[in-house]
Amino acid sequence: MSAPERIPPRSVTATDPAAAELLARGELTVRGRIREASNAALYCTVTYQDREAACVYKPVAGERPLWDFPDGTLAGREAAAYEVSRATGWDLVPPTVLRDGPYGEGMCQLWIETGPGAELLALVDGEEPGPGWKAIGLAEVGEGRTALLVHADDERLRLLSVLDAVINNADRKGGHLLPTADGRLYGIDHGVTFNTENKLRTLLWGWAGEPLPEEALDVLAALRDALAASGPLTAALTPLITPAEIDATRARVDSLLAARTHPEPGTDWPAIPWPPV
């Protein structure tokens, strides 16, 4: 009698409810290193029972110390950003967990395949953006010439800008935006977030000072409840970031609800990351 045919593992996507369990419990196999990353980032596959997916594993042992982020780890903040994203219901961050791996504790995040989609960033001539675009600022493009850097007036980007304001993202670059073939948008690389000082640095300033959408206000009100001392989001964040960072997150949510507007660039910290892409 011949051996039964082996059924190949089922691939898991970012919208699959089983994704987080797969990342947390699955066996990690390192396939290669992502060389463009500034810290150790490994491309892996993760397999658990009948499920499999590609993922990124960033071990804490491969992190370079940052003088302005002295507390906690990049990996812990990446997982914390996912927990806040999940609490919003917007699911703008791929499933991410903090777990042990081949090189010790680290962040494990589902790999996102990008697909064709609408352009999100552009450089245009002139001082005003065209229809469907929001201005970021002037950028030098060489030979003494400047161009206007713009981002799409896209509701997905707008909600992501609100999430960035909540988590105090200090590095929202164009390369951290991943549109997919099914029309979703994900943001990645959230290692420099949750600082107790205002460090919001992003390309998504196009709505600065404008009223927040009602959807965002409703979500912020729910986040405020979830961030109560005994709230579920506080419980999820407690193993990942410091109590002071949780308090600061709570204060940022309160501030956004009080102002009811998108934040504006501060003067104590560069407002746009460099390089922007």
CSV table of C-alpha atoms in Angstrom, one decimal:
chain,number,residue,atom,x,y,z
A,1,MET,CA,0.0,0.0,0.0
A,2,SER,CA,1.4,3.4,-1.0
A,3,ALA,CA,1.8,6.1,1.6
A,4,PRO,CA,-1.0,8.7,1.8
A,5,GLU,CA,-0.4,11.8,-0.2
A,6,ARG,CA,0.8,14.7,1.9
A,7,ILE,CA,-1.6,17.6,1.8
A,8,PRO,CA,0.4,20.9,1.5
A,9,PRO,CA,0.0,23.5,4.2
A,10,ARG,CA,-2.7,26.1,3.7
A,11,SER,CA,-1.4,29.6,3.1
A,12,VAL,CA,-2.5,32.2,5.6
A,13,THR,CA,-3.2,35.8,4.7
A,14,ALA,CA,-3.3,39.0,6.8
A,15,THR,CA,-7.1,38.9,7.1
A,16,ASP,CA,-7.1,35.3,8.3
A,17,PRO,CA,-8.1,35.1,12.0
A,18,ALA,CA,-5.6,32.3,12.4
A,19,ALA,CA,-2.6,34.5,11.4
A,20,ALA,CA,-1.6,35.7,14.8
A,21,GLU,CA,-1.7,32.1,16.3
A,22,LEU,CA,0.4,30.8,13.4
A,23,LEU,CA,3.0,33.5,14.0
A,24,ALA,CA,3.1,32.9,17.7
A,25,ARG,CA,3.1,29.1,17.7
A,26,GLY,CA,4.5,28.1,14.4
A,27,GLU,CA,8.0,26.8,13.6
A,28,LEU,CA,10.2,29.5,12.2
A,29,THR,CA,12.6,28.6,9.3
A,30,VAL,CA,15.0,31.3,8.2
A,31,ARG,CA,15.2,31.7,4.4
A,32,GLY,CA,17.4,34.8,4.1
A,33,ARG,CA,18.2,38.2,5.3
A,34,ILE,CA,16.6,41.5,4.2
A,35,ARG,CA,19.7,43.5,3.6
A,36,GLU,CA,18.0,46.9,3.1
A,37,ALA,CA,16.9,46.9,6.8
A,38,SER,CA,18.9,49.0,9.3
A,39,ASN,CA,18.6,46.3,11.9
A,40,ALA,CA,18.6,42.5,11.6
A,41,ALA,CA,15.6,41.5,9.6
A,42,LEU,CA,15.2,37.9,8.5
A,43,TYR,CA,12.8,36.5,5.8
A,44,CYS,CA,11.3,33.3,7.2
A,45,THR,CA,8.5,30.8,6.7
A,46,VAL,CA,6.4,29.8,9.7
A,47,THR,CA,4.5,26.5,9.8
A,48,TYR,CA,1.9,25.4,12.4
A,49,GLN,CA,-0.3,22.3,11.9
A,50,ASP,CA,-1.9,22.7,8.4
A,51,ARG,CA,-1.0,26.3,7.9
A,52,GLU,CA,2.0,28.2,6.6
A,53,ALA,CA,3.0,31.7,5.7
A,54,ALA,CA,6.0,33.9,4.9
A,55,CYS,CA,7.0,36.3,7.6
A,56,VAL,CA,9.7,38.7,8.8
A,57,TYR,CA,11.5,37.9,12.1
A,58,LYS,CA,13.5,40.7,13.7
A,59,PRO,CA,15.5,39.5,16.7
A,60,VAL,CA,16.1,41.8,19.6
A,61,ALA,CA,19.7,40.7,19.6
A,62,GLY,CA,20.1,42.4,16.2
A,63,GLU,CA,18.8,45.8,17.3
A,64,ARG,CA,21.2,48.8,17.4
A,65,PRO,CA,20.7,51.0,20.5
A,66,LEU,CA,19.0,54.3,19.9
A,67,TRP,CA,19.8,57.2,22.3
A,68,ASP,CA,16.4,58.8,21.8
A,69,PHE,CA,14.5,55.5,22.4
A,70,PRO,CA,16.3,54.2,25.5
A,71,ASP,CA,13.5,52.1,26.9
A,72,GLY,CA,12.2,48.8,25.7
A,73,THR,CA,12.9,47.3,22.3
A,74,LEU,CA,12.1,47.9,18.6
A,75,ALA,CA,10.5,44.4,18.6
A,76,GLY,CA,8.2,45.2,21.5
A,77,ARG,CA,7.1,48.5,19.9
A,78,GLU,CA,6.4,46.8,16.6
A,79,ALA,CA,4.1,44.3,18.4
A,80,ALA,CA,2.5,47.1,20.4
A,81,ALA,CA,1.7,49.0,17.1
A,82,TYR,CA,-0.1,46.0,15.9
A,83,GLU,CA,-2.2,45.7,19.1
A,84,VAL,CA,-3.3,49.3,18.8
A,85,SER,CA,-4.1,48.8,15.1
A,86,ARG,CA,-6.1,45.7,15.9
A,87,ALA,CA,-8.0,47.7,18.6
A,88,THR,CA,-9.0,50.3,16.0
A,89,GLY,CA,-10.6,47.7,13.8
A,90,TRP,CA,-8.8,49.3,10.8
A,91,ASP,CA,-6.2,46.5,10.6
A,92,LEU,CA,-3.6,48.8,9.1
A,93,VAL,CA,-0.6,46.8,10.5
A,94,PRO,CA,0.1,43.2,9.5
A,95,PRO,CA,-0.4,40.6,12.2
A,96,THR,CA,2.6,40.9,14.5
A,97,VAL,CA,3.7,39.0,17.7
A,98,LEU,CA,6.6,39.1,20.1
A,99,ARG,CA,8.0,35.5,20.4
A,100,ASP,CA,11.1,33.4,20.8
A,101,GLY,CA,12.9,32.4,17.6
A,102,PRO,CA,16.1,31.0,16.2
A,103,TYR,CA,18.1,34.0,17.5
A,104,GLY,CA,16.1,34.7,20.6
A,105,GLU,CA,13.2,36.9,21.3
A,106,GLY,CA,12.0,39.0,18.5
A,107,MET,CA,9.2,40.5,16.4
A,108,CYS,CA,7.5,38.2,13.9
A,109,GLN,CA,5.3,39.8,11.3
A,110,LEU,CA,3.3,38.4,8.5
A,111,TRP,CA,4.9,39.1,5.1
A,112,ILE,CA,2.8,41.3,2.9
A,113,GLU,CA,2.9,40.9,-0.9
A,114,THR,CA,2.4,44.3,-2.6
A,115,GLY,CA,0.2,44.6,-5.7
A,116,PRO,CA,-0.6,47.1,-8.3
A,117,GLY,CA,-2.6,50.0,-7.1
A,118,ALA,CA,-3.1,53.8,-7.1
A,119,GLU,CA,0.1,55.9,-6.7
A,120,LEU,CA,0.4,57.1,-3.1
A,121,LEU,CA,3.3,59.5,-3.4
A,122,ALA,CA,4.5,61.8,-6.1
A,123,LEU,CA,6.8,64.8,-7.0
A,124,VAL,CA,5.0,67.5,-9.0
A,125,ASP,CA,5.9,70.9,-10.4
A,126,GLY,CA,4.2,73.9,-9.0
A,127,GLU,CA,3.3,75.1,-5.5
A,128,GLU,CA,-0.2,73.5,-5.3
A,129,PRO,CA,-1.2,69.9,-5.4
A,130,GLY,CA,-3.6,68.8,-8.1
A,131,PRO,CA,-7.0,67.2,-7.5
A,132,GLY,CA,-6.8,64.1,-5.4
A,133,TRP,CA,-3.5,65.0,-3.8
A,134,LYS,CA,-2.3,66.6,-0.6
A,135,ALA,CA,0.8,68.7,-0.2
A,136,ILE,CA,3.6,67.6,2.1
A,137,GLY,CA,6.3,70.2,1.2
A,138,LEU,CA,9.0,71.2,-1.2
A,139,ALA,CA,11.8,68.9,-1.9
A,140,GLU,CA,15.2,69.4,-3.7
A,141,VAL,CA,15.4,67.1,-6.7
A,142,GLY,CA,18.9,68.1,-7.9
A,143,GLU,CA,20.6,70.8,-10.0
A,144,GLY,CA,19.0,73.5,-7.8
A,145,ARG,CA,15.5,72.4,-8.8
A,146,THR,CA,12.7,71.8,-6.3
A,147,ALA,CA,9.4,70.0,-6.6
A,148,LEU,CA,6.3,69.6,-4.5
A,149,LEU,CA,6.1,66.3,-2.6
A,150,VAL,CA,2.5,65.2,-2.4
A,151,HIS,CA,0.6,62.2,-1.1
A,152,ALA,CA,-2.8,60.8,-2.3
A,153,ASP,CA,-5.9,62.1,-0.7
A,154,ASP,CA,-6.7,58.5,0.2
A,155,GLU,CA,-9.0,57.5,3.1
A,156,ARG,CA,-6.7,54.6,3.9
A,157,LEU,CA,-3.8,57.0,4.3
A,158,ARG,CA,-5.9,59.3,6.4
A,159,LEU,CA,-6.8,56.6,8.9
A,160,LEU,CA,-3.2,55.5,9.0
A,161,SER,CA,-2.2,59.1,9.8
A,162,VAL,CA,-4.5,59.0,12.8
A,163,LEU,CA,-3.0,55.7,13.9
A,164,ASP,CA,0.5,57.2,13.6
A,165,ALA,CA,-0.6,60.1,15.8
A,166,VAL,CA,-1.8,57.7,18.4
A,167,ILE,CA,1.3,55.6,18.5
A,168,ASN,CA,3.6,58.7,18.0
A,169,ASN,CA,5.3,57.2,14.9
A,170,ALA,CA,8.7,58.9,14.3
A,171,ASP,CA,9.4,57.3,10.9
A,172,ARG,CA,6.4,57.1,8.5
A,173,LYS,CA,8.2,56.8,5.2
A,174,GLY,CA,6.9,56.1,1.7
A,175,GLY,CA,8.7,52.7,1.7
A,176,HIS,CA,6.7,51.7,4.8
A,177,LEU,CA,3.4,51.9,2.9
A,178,LEU,CA,2.3,48.5,1.4
A,179,PRO,CA,-0.7,48.5,-0.9
A,180,THR,CA,-2.0,45.1,-1.9
A,181,ALA,CA,-3.8,43.7,-4.9
A,182,ASP,CA,-7.1,43.4,-3.0
A,183,GLY,CA,-7.2,47.1,-2.3
A,184,ARG,CA,-5.9,47.1,1.3
A,185,LEU,CA,-3.1,49.2,2.7
A,186,TYR,CA,-0.6,48.2,5.4
A,187,GLY,CA,2.0,50.2,7.3
A,188,ILE,CA,5.1,48.5,8.5
A,189,ASP,CA,8.3,49.3,10.4
A,190,HIS,CA,7.0,50.6,13.8
A,191,GLY,CA,10.1,50.2,15.9
A,192,VAL,CA,10.4,53.9,16.7
A,193,THR,CA,7.0,54.6,18.2
A,194,PHE,CA,5.3,55.2,21.6
A,195,ASN,CA,8.0,57.6,22.9
A,196,THR,CA,6.8,59.8,25.8
A,197,GLU,CA,8.0,62.9,24.0
A,198,ASN,CA,6.3,64.2,20.8
A,199,LYS,CA,8.3,62.7,17.9
A,200,LEU,CA,5.6,62.4,15.2
A,201,ARG,CA,7.5,62.4,11.9
A,202,THR,CA,5.6,61.4,8.8
A,203,LEU,CA,4.9,62.0,5.2
A,204,LEU,CA,1.2,62.1,5.9
A,205,TRP,CA,0.8,65.8,6.8
A,206,GLY,CA,-1.7,66.6,4.1
A,207,TRP,CA,-4.7,66.8,6.6
A,208,ALA,CA,-2.8,68.7,9.3
A,209,GLY,CA,-5.3,71.0,11.1
A,210,GLU,CA,-8.3,69.6,9.3
A,211,PRO,CA,-11.3,68.1,11.3
A,212,LEU,CA,-10.9,64.4,12.1
A,213,PRO,CA,-13.4,62.2,10.3
A,214,GLU,CA,-16.3,61.0,12.5
A,215,GLU,CA,-15.1,57.4,12.0
A,216,ALA,CA,-11.8,58.4,13.5
A,217,LEU,CA,-13.5,60.2,16.5
A,218,ASP,CA,-15.6,57.1,17.2
A,219,VAL,CA,-12.5,54.9,17.1
A,220,LEU,CA,-10.5,57.2,19.3
A,221,ALA,CA,-13.4,57.2,21.9
A,222,ALA,CA,-13.3,53.4,21.9
A,223,LEU,CA,-9.5,53.4,22.2
A,224,ARG,CA,-9.8,55.7,25.3
A,225,ASP,CA,-12.0,53.1,26.9
A,226,ALA,CA,-9.7,50.3,25.9
A,227,LEU,CA,-6.7,52.2,27.4
A,228,ALA,CA,-8.3,52.5,30.8
A,229,ALA,CA,-6.3,51.1,33.7
A,230,SER,CA,-8.1,47.8,33.5
A,231,GLY,CA,-8.9,48.0,29.8
A,232,PRO,CA,-8.1,45.2,27.3
A,233,LEU,CA,-5.7,47.3,25.2
A,234,THR,CA,-3.7,48.3,28.3
A,235,ALA,CA,-3.4,44.6,29.2
A,236,ALA,CA,-2.2,43.8,25.7
A,237,LEU,CA,0.4,46.7,25.7
A,238,THR,CA,1.7,46.1,29.3
A,239,PRO,CA,4.2,43.3,28.3
A,240,LEU,CA,5.4,45.3,25.2
A,241,ILE,CA,6.0,48.9,26.3
A,242,THR,CA,6.6,50.8,29.5
A,243,PRO,CA,3.9,52.1,31.8
A,244,ALA,CA,5.0,55.7,31.0
A,245,GLU,CA,4.6,55.0,27.3
A,246,ILE,CA,1.1,53.6,27.9
A,247,ASP,CA,0.2,56.7,29.9
A,248,ALA,CA,1.6,58.9,27.0
A,249,THR,CA,-0.5,56.9,24.5
A,250,ARG,CA,-3.6,57.5,26.6
A,251,ALA,CA,-2.8,61.2,26.8
A,252,ARG,CA,-2.4,61.4,23.0
A,253,VAL,CA,-5.8,59.8,22.5
A,254,ASP,CA,-7.3,62.3,24.9
A,255,SER,CA,-5.6,65.2,23.1
A,256,LEU,CA,-6.9,64.1,19.7
A,257,LEU,CA,-10.4,63.8,21.0
A,258,ALA,CA,-10.2,67.2,22.7
A,259,ALA,CA,-8.8,69.0,19.5
A,260,ARG,CA,-11.0,66.9,17.1
A,261,THR,CA,-8.4,67.8,14.4
A,262,HIS,CA,-5.5,66.1,12.7
A,263,PRO,CA,-2.2,67.2,14.5
A,264,GLU,CA,0.1,69.7,13.0
A,265,PRO,CA,3.9,69.5,12.7
A,266,GLY,CA,5.8,70.4,15.9
A,267,THR,CA,8.8,72.7,16.0
A,268,ASP,CA,11.0,70.6,18.4
A,269,TRP,CA,11.5,67.6,16.0
A,270,PRO,CA,11.9,67.3,12.3
A,271,ALA,CA,8.4,66.8,10.8
A,272,ILE,CA,9.4,64.7,7.8
A,273,PRO,CA,11.6,61.6,8.0
A,274,TRP,CA,14.8,61.4,5.9
A,275,PRO,CA,15.1,59.9,3.5
A,276,PRO,CA,11.4,60.3,2.8
A,277,VAL,CA,11.2,57.0,0.9
